[in-house]
PDB file of C-alpha atoms in Angstrom:
ATOM      1  CA  PRO A  27     171.556  69.976 130.394  1.00 51.00           C
ATOM      2  CA  PHE A  28     170.523  69.784 134.058  1.00 52.00           C
ATOM      3  CA  ASN A  29     171.830  67.421 136.695  1.00 53.00           C
ATOM      4  CA  HIS A  30     168.940  65.228 137.878  1.00 63.00           C
ATOM      5  CA  GLU A  31     170.681  64.255 141.134  1.00 76.00           C
ATOM      6  CA  PHE A  32     169.849  67.002 143.616  1.00 79.00           C
ATOM      7  CA  GLU A  33     168.686  67.933 147.081  1.00 86.00           C
ATOM      8  CA  ARG A  34     165.472  69.941 147.272  1.00 86.00           C
ATOM      9  CA  TYR A  35     164.783  72.508 149.963  1.00 92.00           C
ATOM     10  CA  TRP A  36     161.491  74.368 150.103  1.00 92.00           C
ATOM     11  CA  ALA A  37     159.477  76.730 152.229  1.00 96.00           C
ATOM     12  CA  THR A  38     155.826  77.737 152.042  1.00 96.00           C
ATOM     13  CA  CYS A  39     154.166  80.756 153.594  1.00 95.00           C
ATOM     14  CA  THR A  40     150.361  80.729 153.828  1.00 95.00           C
ATOM     15  CA  LEU A  41     147.895  83.390 154.946  1.00 95.00           C
ATOM     16  CA  GLU A  42     144.334  82.185 155.513  1.00 94.00           C
ATOM     17  CA  LYS A  43     140.970  83.899 155.991  1.00 91.00           C
ATOM     18  CA  TRP A  44     142.117  87.253 154.609  1.00 88.00           C
ATOM     19  CA  PRO A  45     140.535  89.329 153.186  1.00 86.00           C
ATOM     20  CA  LEU A  46     137.515  87.008 153.285  1.00 86.00           C
ATOM     21  CA  ALA A  47     136.614  83.846 155.145  1.00 87.00           C
ATOM     22  CA  GLY A  48     137.430  80.906 152.890  1.00 88.00           C
ATOM     23  CA  SER A  49     140.382  82.659 151.241  1.00 94.00           C
ATOM     24  CA  ARG A  50     144.008  81.555 151.230  1.00 95.00           C
ATOM     25  CA  TRP A  51     147.230  83.115 149.901  1.00 96.00           C
ATOM     26  CA  SER A  52     150.260  80.892 149.507  1.00 96.00           C
ATOM     27  CA  VAL A  53     153.833  81.356 148.250  1.00 96.00           C
ATOM     28  CA  THR A  54     156.307  78.483 147.879  1.00 95.00           C
ATOM     29  CA  GLY A  55     160.005  78.749 147.150  1.00 94.00           C
ATOM     30  CA  ASN A  56     162.133  75.780 146.064  1.00 91.00           C
ATOM     31  CA  LEU A  57     165.925  75.552 146.054  1.00 90.00           C
ATOM     32  CA  TYR A  58     167.654  72.684 144.249  1.00 85.00           C
ATOM     33  CA  GLU A  59     171.259  71.945 145.249  1.00 85.00           C
ATOM     34  CA  THR A  60     173.301  69.689 142.933  1.00 80.00           C
ATOM     35  CA  GLY A  61     176.681  70.140 144.585  1.00 80.00           C
ATOM     36  CA  ILE A  62     177.810  72.229 141.614  1.00 80.00           C
ATOM     37  CA  ASP A  63     174.803  74.408 140.829  1.00 78.00           C
ATOM     38  CA  ARG A  64     171.885  75.946 142.666  1.00 82.00           C
ATOM     39  CA  MET A  65     168.537  76.329 140.921  1.00 80.00           C
ATOM     40  CA  TRP A  66     165.356  77.871 142.268  1.00 82.00           C
ATOM     41  CA  GLU A  67     161.625  78.131 141.614  1.00 88.00           C
ATOM     42  CA  VAL A  68     158.855  80.220 143.073  1.00 92.00           C
ATOM     43  CA  GLU A  69     155.065  79.837 142.869  1.00 93.00           C
ATOM     44  CA  GLY A  70     152.189  81.721 144.429  1.00 96.00           C
ATOM     45  CA  PHE A  71     148.428  81.464 144.353  1.00 96.00           C
ATOM     46  CA  TYR A  72     145.212  82.863 145.749  1.00 96.00           C
ATOM     47  CA  GLU A  73     142.349  80.507 146.551  1.00 95.00           C
ATOM     48  CA  GLN A  74     138.768  81.467 147.359  1.00 95.00           C
ATOM     49  CA  LYS A  75     135.963  79.168 148.458  1.00 93.00           C
ATOM     50  CA  LEU A  76     132.866  80.733 146.892  1.00 90.00           C
ATOM     51  CA  LEU A  77     130.185  78.303 147.918  1.00 84.00           C
ATOM     52  CA  GLU A  78     130.253  75.213 150.061  1.00 85.00           C
ATOM     53  CA  ILE A  79     130.965  73.181 146.903  1.00 91.00           C
ATOM     54  CA  LEU A  80     132.965  75.591 144.682  1.00 94.00           C
ATOM     55  CA  THR A  81     136.587  76.729 144.999  1.00 95.00           C
ATOM     56  CA  LEU A  82     138.525  78.993 142.594  1.00 96.00           C
ATOM     57  CA  GLU A  83     142.303  79.266 142.514  1.00 96.00           C
ATOM     58  CA  ILE A  84     144.539  81.594 140.488  1.00 97.00           C
ATOM     59  CA  GLY A  85     148.313  81.544 140.559  1.00 96.00           C
ATOM     60  CA  THR A  86     151.607  82.201 138.856  1.00 96.00           C
ATOM     61  CA  GLY A  87     155.191  81.052 139.085  1.00 94.00           C
ATOM     62  CA  TYR A  88     158.634  80.581 137.580  1.00 93.00           C
ATOM     63  CA  ALA A  89     160.684  77.410 137.156  1.00 87.00           C
ATOM     64  CA  LEU A  90     164.294  77.377 136.004  1.00 83.00           C
ATOM     65  CA  TYR A  91     163.765  73.827 134.748  1.00 78.00           C
ATOM     66  CA  LYS A  92     160.533  71.947 134.037  1.00 81.00           C
ATOM     67  CA  GLU A  93     159.689  68.651 132.417  1.00 79.00           C
ATOM     68  CA  ASP A  94     156.525  68.638 130.287  1.00 79.00           C
ATOM     69  CA  ARG A  95     154.366  65.803 131.644  1.00 79.00           C
ATOM     70  CA  TYR A  96     152.767  65.078 128.255  1.00 82.00           C
ATOM     71  CA  THR A  97     155.748  65.226 125.874  1.00 82.00           C
ATOM     72  CA  LEU A  98     158.466  64.552 128.503  1.00 80.00           C
ATOM     73  CA  ALA A  99     160.470  67.374 126.913  1.00 81.00           C
ATOM     74  CA  GLU A 100     162.790  69.361 129.147  1.00 82.00           C
ATOM     75  CA  ARG A 101     162.095  73.092 129.182  1.00 85.00           C
ATOM     76  CA  ASP A 102     163.917  75.853 130.994  1.00 84.00           C
ATOM     77  CA  HIS A 103     163.066  79.351 132.215  1.00 89.00           C
ATOM     78  CA  VAL A 104     159.341  78.540 132.313  1.00 91.00           C
ATOM     79  CA  ARG A 105     156.962  81.264 133.476  1.00 94.00           C
ATOM     80  CA  PHE A 106     153.400  80.134 134.058  1.00 95.00           C
ATOM     81  CA  GLY A 107     149.972  81.184 135.220  1.00 96.00           C
ATOM     82  CA  PHE A 108     146.968  79.038 136.039  1.00 96.00           C
ATOM     83  CA  LEU A 109     143.291  79.102 136.918  1.00 97.00           C
ATOM     84  CA  ARG A 110     141.682  76.127 138.637  1.00 96.00           C
ATOM     85  CA  VAL A 111     138.033  75.464 139.468  1.00 96.00           C
ATOM     86  CA  ASN A 112     137.126  72.656 141.852  1.00 95.00           C
ATOM     87  CA  CYS A 113     133.508  71.619 142.399  1.00 95.00           C
ATOM     88  CA  GLU A 114     132.389  69.072 144.989  1.00 92.00           C
ATOM     89  CA  ILE A 115     129.583  67.238 143.213  1.00 90.00           C
ATOM     90  CA  TYR A 116     128.297  64.708 145.721  1.00 88.00           C
ATOM     91  CA  GLY A 117     129.878  62.916 148.661  1.00 84.00           C
ATOM     92  CA  GLY A 118     133.469  62.170 147.676  1.00 87.00           C
ATOM     93  CA  LEU A 119     132.981  62.975 143.969  1.00 94.00           C
ATOM     94  CA  SER A 120     134.496  66.194 142.653  1.00 94.00           C
ATOM     95  CA  ALA A 121     135.249  67.763 139.266  1.00 96.00           C
ATOM     96  CA  ARG A 122     138.330  69.847 138.571  1.00 95.00           C
ATOM     97  CA  ILE A 123     139.206  72.045 135.609  1.00 97.00           C
ATOM     98  CA  ARG A 124     142.645  73.668 135.302  1.00 96.00           C
ATOM     99  CA  TYR A 125     143.833  76.029 132.574  1.00 97.00           C
ATOM    100  CA  THR A 126     147.554  76.776 132.459  1.00 94.00           C
ATOM    101  CA  VAL A 127     149.547  79.024 130.160  1.00 95.00           C
ATOM    102  CA  GLU A 128     153.306  78.403 130.142  1.00 93.00           C
ATOM    103  CA  ARG A 129     155.942  80.462 128.407  1.00 93.00           C
ATOM    104  CA  ASP A 130     159.590  79.545 128.032  1.00 90.00           C
ATOM    105  CA  ASP A 131     162.351  81.059 125.906  1.00 85.00           C
ATOM    106  CA  GLU A 132     161.038  79.377 122.751  1.00 87.00           C
ATOM    107  CA  GLU A 133     157.253  79.027 122.882  1.00 89.00           C
ATOM    108  CA  THR A 134     153.971  79.544 124.692  1.00 92.00           C
ATOM    109  CA  THR A 135     151.915  76.494 125.647  1.00 90.00           C
ATOM    110  CA  HIS A 136     148.238  76.397 126.652  1.00 94.00           C
ATOM    111  CA  ILE A 137     147.040  73.397 128.674  1.00 93.00           C
ATOM    112  CA  LEU A 138     143.467  72.566 129.654  1.00 95.00           C
ATOM    113  CA  GLU A 139     143.066  69.658 132.058  1.00 95.00           C
ATOM    114  CA  THR A 140     139.833  68.191 133.395  1.00 96.00           C
ATOM    115  CA  ALA A 141     139.421  65.494 136.004  1.00 95.00           C
ATOM    116  CA  LEU A 142     136.825  63.657 138.021  1.00 95.00           C
ATOM    117  CA  ARG A 143     137.965  62.460 141.434  1.00 92.00           C
ATOM    118  CA  TYR A 144     136.310  60.168 143.915  1.00 93.00           C
ATOM    119  CA  ARG A 145     137.592  60.011 147.475  1.00 88.00           C
ATOM    120  CA  PHE A 146     136.493  57.082 149.568  1.00 86.00           C
TER     121      PHE A 146
END
């Protein structure tokens, strides 16, 4: 039902090192202009570096339209929250775990993603 030809405008506001060193607050707003319609999204998160190797992030947001990356189904009015843990293991190797709960007008979806990443 949505037009996939659009212009995207976005702005991000970030506050770092408050209330603790290693912390970061961020809010991003997106505006999609199709020429006929305007759609918007907003997302915010708080990130805290706990140790030299461990970072926690918690956030929430709303998307008027979202495509599910696993089923490729189009969903609208999606509200979501997430928790992410990132651990630097050794050198460029890191592990990431992300839990997301998404709720649209029809259902609630729980997603658990894990990844190993090597940067060289």
